[in-house]
Coordinates of C-alpha atoms and ligand atoms in Angstrom, one line a residue:
M1 CA -30.7 -0.4 -69.7
K2 CA -28.8 -3.0 -67.8
V3 CA -25.4 -1.6 -66.6
G4 CA -22.6 -3.7 -65.2
L5 CA -19.8 -2.1 -63.3
F6 CA -16.4 -3.8 -63.4
P7 CA -14.0 -2.2 -60.9
G8 CA -10.3 -2.9 -60.3
S9 CA -6.9 -1.4 -59.9
F10 CA -5.9 -2.7 -63.3
D11 CA -2.2 -1.9 -62.6
P12 CA -1.7 -3.1 -65.3
F13 CA -4.8 -4.4 -67.1
H14 CA -4.1 -7.9 -68.3
N15 CA -5.8 -10.6 -70.4
G16 CA -7.7 -12.1 -67.5
H17 CA -9.3 -8.7 -67.0
L18 CA -10.1 -8.4 -70.7
E19 CA -11.8 -11.8 -70.7
I20 CA -14.1 -10.7 -67.9
V21 CA -14.9 -7.4 -69.7
E22 CA -15.7 -9.3 -72.9
R23 CA -17.9 -11.9 -71.1
A24 CA -19.7 -9.2 -69.1
S25 CA -20.5 -7.3 -72.3
H26 CA -22.6 -10.3 -73.3
L27 CA -24.6 -10.0 -70.1
F28 CA -25.2 -6.3 -69.9
D29 CA -26.3 -3.5 -72.3
E30 CA -23.4 -1.4 -71.0
V31 CA -20.3 -2.3 -69.0
V32 CA -18.5 0.5 -67.2
V33 CA -14.9 -0.4 -66.3
A34 CA -13.8 1.6 -63.4
A35 CA -10.1 2.1 -62.8
L36 CA -9.7 2.7 -59.1
R37 CA -7.1 4.5 -57.1
N38 CA -6.4 2.0 -54.4
P39 CA -5.2 3.7 -51.2
Q40 CA -3.7 0.4 -50.0
K41 CA -1.4 0.3 -52.9
S42 CA 0.8 3.4 -52.4
S43 CA 3.0 3.6 -55.5
P44 CA 1.2 2.3 -58.6
L45 CA 3.2 1.4 -61.7
F46 CA 0.8 3.5 -63.9
D47 CA -1.0 6.5 -62.5
L48 CA -4.8 6.6 -62.8
E49 CA -4.8 8.8 -65.9
E50 CA -2.3 6.5 -67.7
R51 CA -4.5 3.5 -66.8
Q52 CA -7.6 5.2 -68.1
A53 CA -6.0 6.1 -71.4
M54 CA -4.7 2.6 -71.9
L55 CA -8.0 1.0 -71.0
E56 CA -9.8 3.2 -73.6
Q57 CA -7.5 1.8 -76.3
V58 CA -7.8 -1.8 -75.1
V59 CA -11.6 -1.9 -75.2
S60 CA -12.0 0.2 -78.4
H61 CA -13.3 -2.9 -80.2
L62 CA -16.2 -3.2 -77.6
P63 CA -18.8 -0.5 -78.3
S64 CA -20.9 -1.2 -75.2
V65 CA -17.9 -0.7 -72.8
R66 CA -17.0 2.6 -71.3
I67 CA -14.1 3.6 -69.0
V68 CA -14.1 5.8 -65.9
S69 CA -11.4 6.4 -63.3
V70 CA -12.4 7.1 -59.8
S71 CA -11.0 7.6 -56.3
T72 CA -14.2 7.3 -54.3
L73 CA -16.3 4.6 -52.6
L74 CA -17.3 1.9 -55.1
V75 CA -21.0 2.0 -54.1
N76 CA -21.1 5.7 -55.0
V77 CA -19.8 4.9 -58.5
A78 CA -22.3 2.1 -58.8
R79 CA -25.1 4.5 -57.9
D80 CA -23.8 7.3 -60.3
V81 CA -23.6 5.0 -63.3
G82 CA -26.9 3.3 -62.5
A83 CA -25.3 -0.2 -62.1
L84 CA -27.5 -3.2 -61.9
A85 CA -24.6 -5.2 -60.5
I86 CA -20.9 -5.0 -59.7
V87 CA -19.0 -7.6 -61.7
R88 CA -15.9 -9.3 -60.3
G89 CA -13.7 -12.1 -61.7
L90 CA -12.9 -15.2 -59.7
R91 CA -9.6 -17.0 -60.3
A92 CA -9.5 -19.5 -57.5
V93 CA -10.9 -20.3 -54.0
S94 CA -8.2 -17.9 -52.7
D95 CA -10.0 -15.0 -54.2
F96 CA -13.3 -16.0 -52.7
E97 CA -13.0 -14.9 -49.2
A98 CA -12.0 -11.3 -49.9
E99 CA -14.5 -11.0 -52.7
M100 CA -17.4 -12.4 -50.6
Q101 CA -16.6 -9.9 -47.8
M102 CA -16.5 -7.0 -50.3
A103 CA -19.7 -8.1 -52.0
Q104 CA -21.5 -8.3 -48.6
M105 CA -20.2 -4.9 -47.5
N106 CA -21.3 -3.3 -50.7
N107 CA -24.7 -4.9 -50.5
H108 CA -25.1 -3.7 -46.9
L109 CA -24.0 -0.2 -47.8
S110 CA -26.3 0.3 -50.8
G111 CA -28.2 -2.9 -51.8
V112 CA -26.1 -3.3 -54.9
E113 CA -25.6 -6.9 -56.1
T114 CA -22.3 -8.4 -57.1
I115 CA -22.0 -11.1 -59.7
F116 CA -18.9 -13.3 -60.1
I117 CA -17.6 -14.5 -63.4
P118 CA -15.2 -17.5 -63.1
T119 CA -12.1 -17.1 -65.2
S120 CA -11.1 -19.7 -67.8
P121 CA -8.4 -22.1 -66.6
E122 CA -5.9 -20.6 -69.1
R123 CA -6.0 -17.2 -67.4
S124 CA -6.5 -18.2 -63.8
F125 CA -2.8 -17.7 -62.9
L126 CA -2.7 -14.2 -64.2
A127 CA -2.5 -11.4 -61.7
S128 CA -1.3 -7.8 -62.0
K129 CA 1.1 -8.3 -59.2
L130 CA 2.8 -11.2 -61.1
V131 CA 2.9 -9.2 -64.3
R132 CA 4.6 -6.4 -62.5
E133 CA 7.1 -8.7 -61.0
V134 CA 8.0 -10.3 -64.4
W135 CA 8.2 -6.9 -66.0
R136 CA 10.4 -5.4 -63.2
F137 CA 13.1 -8.0 -64.0
G138 CA 12.9 -7.5 -67.7
G139 CA 10.8 -10.7 -68.4
D140 CA 8.6 -11.0 -71.4
V141 CA 5.0 -10.2 -70.5
S142 CA 3.5 -10.0 -74.0
D143 CA 1.6 -13.3 -73.5
F144 CA -0.3 -11.9 -70.5
V145 CA -1.4 -8.4 -71.5
P146 CA -3.1 -6.7 -74.5
K147 CA -0.7 -5.3 -77.1
V148 CA -1.3 -1.7 -76.1
V149 CA -0.4 -2.5 -72.4
A150 CA 2.7 -4.4 -73.5
E151 CA 3.8 -1.3 -75.5
H152 CA 3.3 1.0 -72.5
L153 CA 5.2 -1.5 -70.2
A154 CA 8.1 -1.6 -72.6
A155 CA 8.2 2.2 -72.7
K156 CA 8.1 2.4 -69.0
Y157 CA 10.8 -0.2 -68.6
E158 CA 13.1 1.8 -71.0
Q159 CA 12.3 5.0 -69.1
R160 CA 13.2 3.3 -65.8
R161 CA 16.4 1.9 -67.3
Q162 CA 17.5 5.4 -68.5
S163 CA 16.8 7.0 -65.2
Q164 CA 18.8 4.3 -63.4
K165 CA 21.6 4.8 -65.8
G166 CA 21.5 8.5 -65.1
D167 CA 21.6 7.9 -61.4
E168 CA 24.8 5.8 -61.8
E169 CA 26.6 8.4 -63.9
Ligands
ADP201 P1 -8.3 -5.2 -57.2 O1 -7.1 -4.6 -56.7 O2 -9.5 -4.3 -57.1 O3 -8.6 -6.6 -56.9 P2 -7.5 -6.1 -59.8 O4 -7.1 -5.2 -60.9 O5 -6.5 -7.0 -59.2 O6 -8.2 -5.1 -58.8 O7 -8.7 -7.0 -60.2 C1 -9.9 -6.5 -60.7 C2 -10.9 -7.7 -60.9 O8 -10.4 -8.5 -61.9 C3 -11.2 -8.5 -59.7 O9 -12.5 -8.9 -59.7 C4 -10.3 -9.7 -59.9 O10 -10.8 -10.9 -59.2 C5 -10.4 -9.9 -61.4 N1 -9.3 -10.6 -61.9 C6 -8.0 -10.4 -61.7 N2 -7.2 -11.3 -62.3 C7 -8.1 -12.1 -63.0 C8 -7.9 -13.2 -63.9 N3 -6.7 -13.7 -64.2 N4 -9.0 -13.7 -64.4 C9 -10.2 -13.2 -64.1 N5 -10.5 -12.2 -63.3 C10 -9.4 -11.6 -62.8

């Protein structure tokens, strides 16, 4: 069975990510989406458990896709799930340098291959960081993320607003 591993922080998961998962599911018998705890990103918007729960809802229409959440070295996850290759999306040349370096490191560590799927032009501007920025200032992010994620973002925004109000009182 050919397994593809699609790792990312997915904080939050957006439509660019979804496109890559859907396209990877045509190439592999199974796609494992791994939500990673990124030690370089100290305070995530959603904790790992929330991200995993959301992802499970978002890919429920794709029977060959499974979600895991991990805070270990990616090559260990690739070995554990029996991945034929790590899948990464490429938006623009600016992604290339870091992705190339990571792919070479992972290949050196374990021999695992990385394949890149170029995003469609309509989604190449999408990035979790930008979605978070628009959300933080109350902007409408519903065009950029799956419905389930938009609902979680709205709930989180309300929660944050209430707690800020509480602080002011
Ligand atoms: P990381 O912090 O590990 O880069 P991200 O959640 O930002 O995690 O991204 C996970 C993967 O999704 C990466 O391969 C990234 O290049 C890809 N990706 C991010 N945004 C897009 C997009 N708009 N279109 C296609 N792929 C994307």
